[in-house]
PDB file of C-alpha atoms in Angstrom:
ATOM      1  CA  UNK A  10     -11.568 -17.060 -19.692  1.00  0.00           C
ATOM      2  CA  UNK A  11     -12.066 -15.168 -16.533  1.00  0.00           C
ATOM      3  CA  UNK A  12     -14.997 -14.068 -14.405  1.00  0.00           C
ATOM      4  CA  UNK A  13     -16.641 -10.573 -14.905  1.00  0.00           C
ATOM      5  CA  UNK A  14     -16.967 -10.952 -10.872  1.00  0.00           C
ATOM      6  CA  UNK A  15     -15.819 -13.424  -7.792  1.00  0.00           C
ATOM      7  CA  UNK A  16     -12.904 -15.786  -8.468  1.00  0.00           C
ATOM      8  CA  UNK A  17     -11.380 -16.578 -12.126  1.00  0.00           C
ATOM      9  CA  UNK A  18     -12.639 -19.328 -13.258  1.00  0.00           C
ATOM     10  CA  UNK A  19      -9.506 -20.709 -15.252  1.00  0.00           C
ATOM     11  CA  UNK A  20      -7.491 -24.233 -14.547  1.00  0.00           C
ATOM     12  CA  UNK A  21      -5.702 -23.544 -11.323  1.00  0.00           C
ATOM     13  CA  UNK A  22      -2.227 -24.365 -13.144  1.00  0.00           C
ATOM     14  CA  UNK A  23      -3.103 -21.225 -14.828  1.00  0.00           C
ATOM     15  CA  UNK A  24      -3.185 -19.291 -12.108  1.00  0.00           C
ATOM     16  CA  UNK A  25       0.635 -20.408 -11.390  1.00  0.00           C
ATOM     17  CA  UNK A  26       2.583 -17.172 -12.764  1.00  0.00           C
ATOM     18  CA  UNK A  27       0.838 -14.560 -11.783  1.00  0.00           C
ATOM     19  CA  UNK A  28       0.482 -15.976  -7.986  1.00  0.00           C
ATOM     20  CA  UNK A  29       4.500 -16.720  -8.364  1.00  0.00           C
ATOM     21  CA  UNK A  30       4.513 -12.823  -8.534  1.00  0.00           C
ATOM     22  CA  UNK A  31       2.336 -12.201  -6.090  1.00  0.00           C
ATOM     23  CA  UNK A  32       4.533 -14.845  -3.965  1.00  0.00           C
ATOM     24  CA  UNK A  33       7.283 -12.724  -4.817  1.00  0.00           C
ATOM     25  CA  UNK A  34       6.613  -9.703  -3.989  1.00  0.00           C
ATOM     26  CA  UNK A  35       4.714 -11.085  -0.396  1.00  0.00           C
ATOM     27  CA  UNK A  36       8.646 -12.474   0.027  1.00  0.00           C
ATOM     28  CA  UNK A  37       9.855  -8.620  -0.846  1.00  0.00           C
ATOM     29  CA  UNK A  38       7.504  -7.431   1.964  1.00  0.00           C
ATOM     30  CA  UNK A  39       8.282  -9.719   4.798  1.00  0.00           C
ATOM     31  CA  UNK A  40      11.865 -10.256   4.015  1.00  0.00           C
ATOM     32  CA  UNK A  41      12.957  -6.320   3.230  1.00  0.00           C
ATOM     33  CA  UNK A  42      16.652  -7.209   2.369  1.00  0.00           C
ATOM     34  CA  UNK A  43      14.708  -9.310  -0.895  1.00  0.00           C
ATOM     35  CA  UNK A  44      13.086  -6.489  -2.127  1.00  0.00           C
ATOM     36  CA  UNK A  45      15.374  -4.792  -4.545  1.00  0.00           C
ATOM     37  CA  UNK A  46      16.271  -7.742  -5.968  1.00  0.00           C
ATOM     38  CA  UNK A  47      12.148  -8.731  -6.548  1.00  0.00           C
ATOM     39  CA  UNK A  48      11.571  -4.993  -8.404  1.00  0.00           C
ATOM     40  CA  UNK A  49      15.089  -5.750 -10.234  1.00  0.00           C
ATOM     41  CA  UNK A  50      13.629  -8.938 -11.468  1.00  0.00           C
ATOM     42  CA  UNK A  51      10.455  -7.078 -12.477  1.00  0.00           C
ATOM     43  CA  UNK A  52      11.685  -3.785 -14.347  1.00  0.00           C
ATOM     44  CA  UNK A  53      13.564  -6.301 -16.170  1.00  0.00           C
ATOM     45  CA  UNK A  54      10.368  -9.152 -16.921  1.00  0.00           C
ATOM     46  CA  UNK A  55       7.924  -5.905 -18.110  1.00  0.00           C
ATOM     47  CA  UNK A  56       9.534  -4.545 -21.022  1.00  0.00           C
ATOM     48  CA  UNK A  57      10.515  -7.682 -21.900  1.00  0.00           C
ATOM     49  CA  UNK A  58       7.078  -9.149 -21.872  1.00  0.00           C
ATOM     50  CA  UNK A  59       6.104  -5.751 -23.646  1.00  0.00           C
ATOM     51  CA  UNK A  60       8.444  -6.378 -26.508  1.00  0.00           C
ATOM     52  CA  UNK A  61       7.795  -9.659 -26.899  1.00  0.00           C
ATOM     53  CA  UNK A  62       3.801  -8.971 -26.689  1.00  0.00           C
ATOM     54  CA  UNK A  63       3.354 -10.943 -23.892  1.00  0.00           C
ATOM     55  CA  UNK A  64       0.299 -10.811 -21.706  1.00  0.00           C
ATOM     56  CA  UNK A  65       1.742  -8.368 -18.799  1.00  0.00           C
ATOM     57  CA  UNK A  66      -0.879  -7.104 -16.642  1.00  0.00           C
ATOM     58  CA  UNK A  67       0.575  -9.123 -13.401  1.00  0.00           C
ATOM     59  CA  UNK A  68       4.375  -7.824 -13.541  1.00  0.00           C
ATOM     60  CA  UNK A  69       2.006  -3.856 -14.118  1.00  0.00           C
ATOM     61  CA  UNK A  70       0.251  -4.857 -11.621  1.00  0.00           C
ATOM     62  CA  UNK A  71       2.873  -5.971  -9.003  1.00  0.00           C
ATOM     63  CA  UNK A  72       5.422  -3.049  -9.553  1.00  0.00           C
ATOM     64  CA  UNK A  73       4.611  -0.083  -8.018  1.00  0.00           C
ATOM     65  CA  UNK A  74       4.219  -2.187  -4.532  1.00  0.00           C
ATOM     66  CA  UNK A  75       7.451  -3.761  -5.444  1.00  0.00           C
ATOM     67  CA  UNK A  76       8.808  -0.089  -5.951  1.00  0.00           C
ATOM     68  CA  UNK A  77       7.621   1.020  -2.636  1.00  0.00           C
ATOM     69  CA  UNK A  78       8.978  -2.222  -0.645  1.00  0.00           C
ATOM     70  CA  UNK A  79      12.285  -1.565  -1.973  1.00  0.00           C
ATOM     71  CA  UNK A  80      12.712   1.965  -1.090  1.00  0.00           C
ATOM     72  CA  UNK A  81      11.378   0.807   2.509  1.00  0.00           C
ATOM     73  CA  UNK A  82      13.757  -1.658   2.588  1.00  0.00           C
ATOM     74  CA  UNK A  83      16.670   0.940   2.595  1.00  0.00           C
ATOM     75  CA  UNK A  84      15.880   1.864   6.017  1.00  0.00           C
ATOM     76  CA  UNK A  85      13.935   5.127   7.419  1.00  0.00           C
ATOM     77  CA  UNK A  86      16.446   7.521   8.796  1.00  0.00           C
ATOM     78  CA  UNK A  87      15.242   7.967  13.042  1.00  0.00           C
ATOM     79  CA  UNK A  88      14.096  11.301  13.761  1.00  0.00           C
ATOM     80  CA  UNK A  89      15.859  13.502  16.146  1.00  0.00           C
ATOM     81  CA  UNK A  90      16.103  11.920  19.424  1.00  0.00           C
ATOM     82  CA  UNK A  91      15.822  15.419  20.681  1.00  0.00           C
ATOM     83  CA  UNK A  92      12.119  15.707  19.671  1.00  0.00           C
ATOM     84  CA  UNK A  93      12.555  18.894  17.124  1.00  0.00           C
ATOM     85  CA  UNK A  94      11.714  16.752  14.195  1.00  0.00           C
ATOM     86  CA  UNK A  95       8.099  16.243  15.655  1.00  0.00           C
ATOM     87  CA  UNK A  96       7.360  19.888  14.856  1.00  0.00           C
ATOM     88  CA  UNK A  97       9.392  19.943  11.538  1.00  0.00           C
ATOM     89  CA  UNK A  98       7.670  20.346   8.619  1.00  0.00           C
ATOM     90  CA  UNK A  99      10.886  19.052   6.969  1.00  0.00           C
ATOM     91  CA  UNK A 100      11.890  16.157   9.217  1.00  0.00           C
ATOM     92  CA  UNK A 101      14.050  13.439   7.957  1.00  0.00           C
ATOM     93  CA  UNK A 102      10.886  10.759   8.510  1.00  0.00           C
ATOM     94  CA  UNK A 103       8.493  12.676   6.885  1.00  0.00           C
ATOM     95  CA  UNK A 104      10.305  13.877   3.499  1.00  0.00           C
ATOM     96  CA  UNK A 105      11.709   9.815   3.511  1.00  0.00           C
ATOM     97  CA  UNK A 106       8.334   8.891   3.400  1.00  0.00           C
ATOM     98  CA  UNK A 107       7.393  11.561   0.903  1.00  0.00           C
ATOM     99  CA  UNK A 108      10.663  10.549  -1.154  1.00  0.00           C
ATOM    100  CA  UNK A 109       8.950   6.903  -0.881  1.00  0.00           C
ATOM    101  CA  UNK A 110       5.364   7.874  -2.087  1.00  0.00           C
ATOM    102  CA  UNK A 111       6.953   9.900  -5.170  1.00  0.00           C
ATOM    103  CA  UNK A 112       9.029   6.670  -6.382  1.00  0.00           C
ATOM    104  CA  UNK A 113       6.075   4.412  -5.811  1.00  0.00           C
ATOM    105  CA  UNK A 114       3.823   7.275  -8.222  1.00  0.00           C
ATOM    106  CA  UNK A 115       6.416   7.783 -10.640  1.00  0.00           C
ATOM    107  CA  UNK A 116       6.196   3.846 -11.707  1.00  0.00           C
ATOM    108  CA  UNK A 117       2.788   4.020 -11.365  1.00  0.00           C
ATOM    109  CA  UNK A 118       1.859   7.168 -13.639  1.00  0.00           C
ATOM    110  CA  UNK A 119       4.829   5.703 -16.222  1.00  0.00           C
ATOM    111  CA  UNK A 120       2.970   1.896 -16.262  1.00  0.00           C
ATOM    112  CA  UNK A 121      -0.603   4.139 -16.765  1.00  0.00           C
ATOM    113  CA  UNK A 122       1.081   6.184 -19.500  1.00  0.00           C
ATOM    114  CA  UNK A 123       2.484   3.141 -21.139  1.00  0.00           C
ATOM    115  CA  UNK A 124      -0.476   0.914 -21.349  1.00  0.00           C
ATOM    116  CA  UNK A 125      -2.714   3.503 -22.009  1.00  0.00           C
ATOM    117  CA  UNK A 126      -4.929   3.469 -18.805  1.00  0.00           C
ATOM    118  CA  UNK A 127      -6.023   6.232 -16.710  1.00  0.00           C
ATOM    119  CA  UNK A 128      -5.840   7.071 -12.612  1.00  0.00           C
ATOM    120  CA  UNK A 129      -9.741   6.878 -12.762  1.00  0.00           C
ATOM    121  CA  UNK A 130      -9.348   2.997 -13.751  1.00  0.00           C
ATOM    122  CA  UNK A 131      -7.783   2.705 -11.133  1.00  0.00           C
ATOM    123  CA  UNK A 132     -10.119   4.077  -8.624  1.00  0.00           C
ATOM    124  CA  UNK A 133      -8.532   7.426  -8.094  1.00  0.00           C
ATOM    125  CA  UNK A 134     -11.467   9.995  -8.962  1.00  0.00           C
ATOM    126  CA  UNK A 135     -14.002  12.090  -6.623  1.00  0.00           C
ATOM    127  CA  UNK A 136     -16.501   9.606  -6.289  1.00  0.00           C
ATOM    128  CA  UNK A 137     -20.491  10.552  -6.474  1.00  0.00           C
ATOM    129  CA  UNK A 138     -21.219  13.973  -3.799  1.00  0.00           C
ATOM    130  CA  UNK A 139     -23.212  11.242  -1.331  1.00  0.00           C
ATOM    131  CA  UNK A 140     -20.209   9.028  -1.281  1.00  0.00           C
ATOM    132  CA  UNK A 141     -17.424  12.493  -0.387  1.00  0.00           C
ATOM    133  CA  UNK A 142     -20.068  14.189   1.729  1.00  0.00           C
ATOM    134  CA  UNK A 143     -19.787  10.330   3.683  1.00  0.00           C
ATOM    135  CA  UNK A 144     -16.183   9.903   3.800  1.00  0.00           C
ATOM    136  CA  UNK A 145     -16.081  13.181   5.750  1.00  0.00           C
ATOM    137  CA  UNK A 146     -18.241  12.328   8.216  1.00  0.00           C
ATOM    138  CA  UNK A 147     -16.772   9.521   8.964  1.00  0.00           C
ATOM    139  CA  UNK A 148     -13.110  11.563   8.773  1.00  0.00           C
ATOM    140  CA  UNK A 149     -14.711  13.876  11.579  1.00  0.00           C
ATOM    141  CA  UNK A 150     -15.997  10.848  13.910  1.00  0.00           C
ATOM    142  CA  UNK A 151     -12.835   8.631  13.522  1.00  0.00           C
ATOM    143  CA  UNK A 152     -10.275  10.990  13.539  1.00  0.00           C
ATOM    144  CA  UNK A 153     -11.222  11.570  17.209  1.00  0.00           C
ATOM    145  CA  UNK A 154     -11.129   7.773  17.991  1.00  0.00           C
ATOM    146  CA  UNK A 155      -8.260   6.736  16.116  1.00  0.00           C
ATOM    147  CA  UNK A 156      -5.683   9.810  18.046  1.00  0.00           C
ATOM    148  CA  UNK A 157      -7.412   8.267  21.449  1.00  0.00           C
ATOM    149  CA  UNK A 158      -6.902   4.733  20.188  1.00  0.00           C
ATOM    150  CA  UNK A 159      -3.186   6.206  19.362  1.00  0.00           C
ATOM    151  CA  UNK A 160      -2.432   7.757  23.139  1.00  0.00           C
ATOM    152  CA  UNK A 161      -3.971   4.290  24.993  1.00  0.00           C
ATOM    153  CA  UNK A 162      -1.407   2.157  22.366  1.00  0.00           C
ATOM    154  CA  UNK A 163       1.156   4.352  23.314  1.00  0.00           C
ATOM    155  CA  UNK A 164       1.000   4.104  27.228  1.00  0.00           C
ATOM    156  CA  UNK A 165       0.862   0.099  26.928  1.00  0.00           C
ATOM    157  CA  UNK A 166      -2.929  -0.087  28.191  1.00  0.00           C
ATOM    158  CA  UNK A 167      -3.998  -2.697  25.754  1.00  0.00           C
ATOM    159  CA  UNK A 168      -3.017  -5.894  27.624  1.00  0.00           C
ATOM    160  CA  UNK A 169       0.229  -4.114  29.116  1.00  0.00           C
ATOM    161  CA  UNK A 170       2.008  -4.123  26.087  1.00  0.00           C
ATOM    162  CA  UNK A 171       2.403  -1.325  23.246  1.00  0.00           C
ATOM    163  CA  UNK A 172       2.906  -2.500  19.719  1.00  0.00           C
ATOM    164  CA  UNK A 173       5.889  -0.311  19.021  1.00  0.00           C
ATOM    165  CA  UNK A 174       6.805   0.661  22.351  1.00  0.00           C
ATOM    166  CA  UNK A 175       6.195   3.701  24.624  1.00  0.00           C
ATOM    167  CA  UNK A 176       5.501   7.048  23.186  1.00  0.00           C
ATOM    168  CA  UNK A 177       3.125   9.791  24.367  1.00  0.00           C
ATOM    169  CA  UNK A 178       1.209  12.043  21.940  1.00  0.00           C
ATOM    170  CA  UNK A 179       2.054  16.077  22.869  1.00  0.00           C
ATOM    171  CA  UNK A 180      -0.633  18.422  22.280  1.00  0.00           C
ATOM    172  CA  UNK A 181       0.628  21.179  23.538  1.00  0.00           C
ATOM    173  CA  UNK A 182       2.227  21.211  19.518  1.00  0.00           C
ATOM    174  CA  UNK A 183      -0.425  21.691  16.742  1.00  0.00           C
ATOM    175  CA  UNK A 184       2.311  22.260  14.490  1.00  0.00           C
ATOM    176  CA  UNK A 185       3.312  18.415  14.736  1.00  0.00           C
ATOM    177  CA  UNK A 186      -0.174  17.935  12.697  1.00  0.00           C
ATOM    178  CA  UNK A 187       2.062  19.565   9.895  1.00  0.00           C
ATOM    179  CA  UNK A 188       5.069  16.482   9.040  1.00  0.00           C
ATOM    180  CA  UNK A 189       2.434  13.637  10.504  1.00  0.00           C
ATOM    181  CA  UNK A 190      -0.036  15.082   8.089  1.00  0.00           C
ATOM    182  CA  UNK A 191       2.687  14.573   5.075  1.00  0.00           C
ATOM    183  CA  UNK A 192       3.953  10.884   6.113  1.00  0.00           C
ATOM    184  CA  UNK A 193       0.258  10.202   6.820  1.00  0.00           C
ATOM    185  CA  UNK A 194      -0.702  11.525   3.476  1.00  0.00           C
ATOM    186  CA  UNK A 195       1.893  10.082   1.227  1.00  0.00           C
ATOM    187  CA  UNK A 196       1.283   7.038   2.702  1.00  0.00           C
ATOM    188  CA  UNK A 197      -2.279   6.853   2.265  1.00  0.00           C
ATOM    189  CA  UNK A 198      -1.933   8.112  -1.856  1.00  0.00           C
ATOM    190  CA  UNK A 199       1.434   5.727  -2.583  1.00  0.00           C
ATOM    191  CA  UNK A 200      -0.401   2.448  -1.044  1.00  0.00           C
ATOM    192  CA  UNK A 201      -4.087   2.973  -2.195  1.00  0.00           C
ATOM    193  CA  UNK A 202      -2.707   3.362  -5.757  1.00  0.00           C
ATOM    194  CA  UNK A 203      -0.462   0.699  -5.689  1.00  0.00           C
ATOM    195  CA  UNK A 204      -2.560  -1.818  -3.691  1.00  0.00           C
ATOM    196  CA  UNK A 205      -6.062  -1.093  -3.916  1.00  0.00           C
ATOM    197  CA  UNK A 206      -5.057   0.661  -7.395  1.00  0.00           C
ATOM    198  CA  UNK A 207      -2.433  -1.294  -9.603  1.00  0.00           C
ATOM    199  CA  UNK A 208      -2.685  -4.336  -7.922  1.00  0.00           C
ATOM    200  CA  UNK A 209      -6.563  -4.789  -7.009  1.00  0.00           C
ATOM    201  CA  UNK A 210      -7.413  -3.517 -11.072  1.00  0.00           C
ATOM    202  CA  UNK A 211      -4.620  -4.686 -13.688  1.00  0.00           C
ATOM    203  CA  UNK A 212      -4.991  -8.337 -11.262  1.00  0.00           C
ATOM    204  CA  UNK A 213      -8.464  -8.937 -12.302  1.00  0.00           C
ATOM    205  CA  UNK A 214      -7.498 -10.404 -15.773  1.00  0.00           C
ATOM    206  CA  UNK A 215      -5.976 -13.604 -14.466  1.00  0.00           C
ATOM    207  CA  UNK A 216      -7.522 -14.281 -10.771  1.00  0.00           C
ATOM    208  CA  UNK A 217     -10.722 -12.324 -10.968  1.00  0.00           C
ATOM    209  CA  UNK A 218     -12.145  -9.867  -9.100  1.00  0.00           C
ATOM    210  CA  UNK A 219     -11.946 -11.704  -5.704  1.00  0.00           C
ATOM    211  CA  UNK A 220      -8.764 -13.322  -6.078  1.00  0.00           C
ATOM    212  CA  UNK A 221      -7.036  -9.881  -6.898  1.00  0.00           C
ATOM    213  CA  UNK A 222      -8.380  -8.252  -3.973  1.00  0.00           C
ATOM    214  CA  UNK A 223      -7.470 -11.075  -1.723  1.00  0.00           C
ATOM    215  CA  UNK A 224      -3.976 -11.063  -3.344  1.00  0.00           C
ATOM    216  CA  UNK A 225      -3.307  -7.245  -2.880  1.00  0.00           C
ATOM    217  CA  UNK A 226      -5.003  -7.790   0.403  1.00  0.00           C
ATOM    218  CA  UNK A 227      -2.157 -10.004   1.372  1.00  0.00           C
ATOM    219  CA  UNK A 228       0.450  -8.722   0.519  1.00  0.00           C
ATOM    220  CA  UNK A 229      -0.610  -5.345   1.825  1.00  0.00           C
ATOM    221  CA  UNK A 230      -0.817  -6.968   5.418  1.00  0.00           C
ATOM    222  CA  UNK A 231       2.699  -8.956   4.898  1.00  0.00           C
ATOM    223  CA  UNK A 232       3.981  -5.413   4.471  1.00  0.00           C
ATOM    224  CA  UNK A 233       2.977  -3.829   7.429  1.00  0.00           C
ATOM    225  CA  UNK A 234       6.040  -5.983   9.465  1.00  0.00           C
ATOM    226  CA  UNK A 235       9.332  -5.597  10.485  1.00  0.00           C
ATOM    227  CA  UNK A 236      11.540  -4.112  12.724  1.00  0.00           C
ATOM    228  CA  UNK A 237       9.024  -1.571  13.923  1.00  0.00           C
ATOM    229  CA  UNK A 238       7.433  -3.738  16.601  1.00  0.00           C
ATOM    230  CA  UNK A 239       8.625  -4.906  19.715  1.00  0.00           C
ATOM    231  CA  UNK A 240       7.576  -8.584  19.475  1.00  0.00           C
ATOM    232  CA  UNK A 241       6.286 -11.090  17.257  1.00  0.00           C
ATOM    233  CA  UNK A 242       3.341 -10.866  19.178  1.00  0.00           C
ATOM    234  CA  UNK A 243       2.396  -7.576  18.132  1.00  0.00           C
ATOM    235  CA  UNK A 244       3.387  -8.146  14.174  1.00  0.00           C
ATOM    236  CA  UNK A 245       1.448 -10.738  14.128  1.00  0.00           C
ATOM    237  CA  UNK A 246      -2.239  -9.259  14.627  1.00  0.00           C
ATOM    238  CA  UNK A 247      -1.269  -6.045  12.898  1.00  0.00           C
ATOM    239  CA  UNK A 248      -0.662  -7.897   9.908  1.00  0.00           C
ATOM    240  CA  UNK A 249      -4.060 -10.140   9.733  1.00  0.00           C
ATOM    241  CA  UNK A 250      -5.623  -6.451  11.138  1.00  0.00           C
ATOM    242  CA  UNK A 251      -4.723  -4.811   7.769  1.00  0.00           C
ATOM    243  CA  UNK A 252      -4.955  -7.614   5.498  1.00  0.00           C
ATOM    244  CA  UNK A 253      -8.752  -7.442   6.846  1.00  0.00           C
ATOM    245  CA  UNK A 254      -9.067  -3.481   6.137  1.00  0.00           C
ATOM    246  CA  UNK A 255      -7.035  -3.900   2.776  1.00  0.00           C
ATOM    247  CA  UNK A 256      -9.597  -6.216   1.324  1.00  0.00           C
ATOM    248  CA  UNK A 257     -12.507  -4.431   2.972  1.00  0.00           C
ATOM    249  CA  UNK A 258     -10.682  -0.983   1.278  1.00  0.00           C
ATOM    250  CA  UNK A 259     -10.866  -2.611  -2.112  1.00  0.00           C
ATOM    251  CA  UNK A 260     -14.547  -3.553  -1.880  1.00  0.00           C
ATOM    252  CA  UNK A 261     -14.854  -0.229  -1.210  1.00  0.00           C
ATOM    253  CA  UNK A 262     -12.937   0.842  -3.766  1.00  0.00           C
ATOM    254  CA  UNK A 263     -14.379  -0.955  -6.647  1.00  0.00           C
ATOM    255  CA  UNK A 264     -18.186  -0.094  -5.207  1.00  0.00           C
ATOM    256  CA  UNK A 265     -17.159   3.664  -4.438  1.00  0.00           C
TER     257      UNK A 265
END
C-alpha cells in the first residue's frame, strides 16, 4: 500500500525493482554509450509486462527519459565552425535537438494512448490565469538575468573558469533568438514531460509522491553530464544544480 503523499510506505525490499530501473536508466545518463542498450531492455520489459498483466507503471514511467538518453547518446552533430549556423533557423544543433524532443514525445503520447491516461495527468495543461499571468512575470525578470548570467559564464568570470569553455553571446543577431529558441524549446517540452511528467506521475504508485520526485530529480541531474564540460569540476555542481531545480520543478508541477 502506498502513501497518498511523502514517501511510500511499503517494505523497502519492495521498493527493489522499480529503483533497479531507476538505477538503470541513472547508468544510461551518465554512461551515454549504455543507453540504447537500457531503452532496448525496456521496449522489450513493457509489452511484456503488458501481456502478461503485470504491474508496469515503472518501465511507463522510465521510457520516454530512456528514449531521450539514447538519442543523446548518438552524438550532436557541431555546428558550423564558421558561425552561420547561429543565425540558422535550420542548423544541424537545433533540428538534432528537435529530432530528439519528437522521439522522446512520440513514446510518450504512444505510453498515454496505451494506458489510457491523458497529457493533463501528467501536468501538461494551462494552469489557473494567477498561476500563467505569474510564470510570465517571472519569464520577463529572468530572462534578463539568465542571458547576463550566460555572457559572465561565457568570458570565464566565475572563479576564472567557464563551464563549457569560452564563447561570447552576439547581439548584433536577433535572428539567432530564432534556432536557440527551438533547441531551447524542445528541450524544455521533451524533459518536463518525461521527467517532471512520466517519471514524477506514473512513479508515484510504488515510491510515493516524494520518492518519485526525488528519483526523476536524480536522474534528471545525472543527465545533464558529459562531454560538454571542460572539467570534472564544472560537471560536478551542474549536476547537484539541476537535480535541486528538477525536484523543486516537480513540486511545482504537482502544486501548479
Amino acid at each position: 500500500m502506498t502513501a497518498a503523499a511523502g514517501w511510500s510506505r511499503r517494505r523497502w525490499t519492495a521498493h527493489l525493482p522499480t529503483i533497479s530501473l531507476v538505477a538503470a536508466v541513472g547508468v544510461a545518463a551518465l554512461v551515454r554509450p549504455a543507453a540504447p542498450i537500457v531503452l532496448f531492455a525496456l521496449l522489450l520489459a513493457y509489452p511484456l509486462a503488458r501481456w502478461r498483466r503485470l504491474a508496469s507503471s515503472s518501465l511507463a514511467a522510465v521510457l520516454p527519459a530512456a528514449t531521450i538518453l539514447a538519442w543523446r547518446s548518438i552524438g550532436q552533430p557541431a555546428a558550423a565552425p564558421d558561425g552561420l549556423d547561429c543565425a540558422n533557423i535550420l542548423s544541424t544543433p537545433a533540428m538534432w535537438r528537435l529530432l530528439e524532443a519528437l522521439a522522446g514525445l512520440f513514446v510518450l503520447l504512444a505510453l498515454v494512448i496505451d494506458r489510457r491516461a491523458s497529457l493533463a495527468g501528467l501536468g501538461f495543461h494551462r494552469g489557473s490565469r494567477r498561476v500563467r499571468a505569474l510564470a510570465l512575470v517571472v519569464l520577463l525578470v529572468l530572462g534578463p538575468i539568465a542571458i547576463y548570467a550566460g555572457t559572465v559564464v561565457g568570458q570565464g568570470s566565475i572563479g576564472g573558469v567557464s563551464l563549457f569553455g569560452a564563447y561570447q553571446l552576439d547581439f548584433s543577431q536577433p535572428l539567432a533568438l530564432l534556432p536557440a529558441l527551438i533547441f531551447a524549446g524542445s528541450n524544455a517540452l521533451a524533459e518536463e514531460l518525461a521527467y517532471r511528467g512520466a517519471m514524477r506521475t506514473w512513479l508515484v504508485p510504488a515510491l510515493g509522491v516524494t520518492g518519485a520526485n526525488a528519483a526523476q530529480a536524480i536522474v534528471f541531474g545525472l543527465a545533464h553530464t558529459g562531454e560538454d564540460f571542460t572539467s570534472a569540476a564544472a560537471v560536478i555542481p551542474t549536476m547537484l544544480a539541476m537535480m535541486i531545480a528538477g525536484f523543486v520543478g516537480g513540486v511545482i508541477a504537482r502544486r501548479t
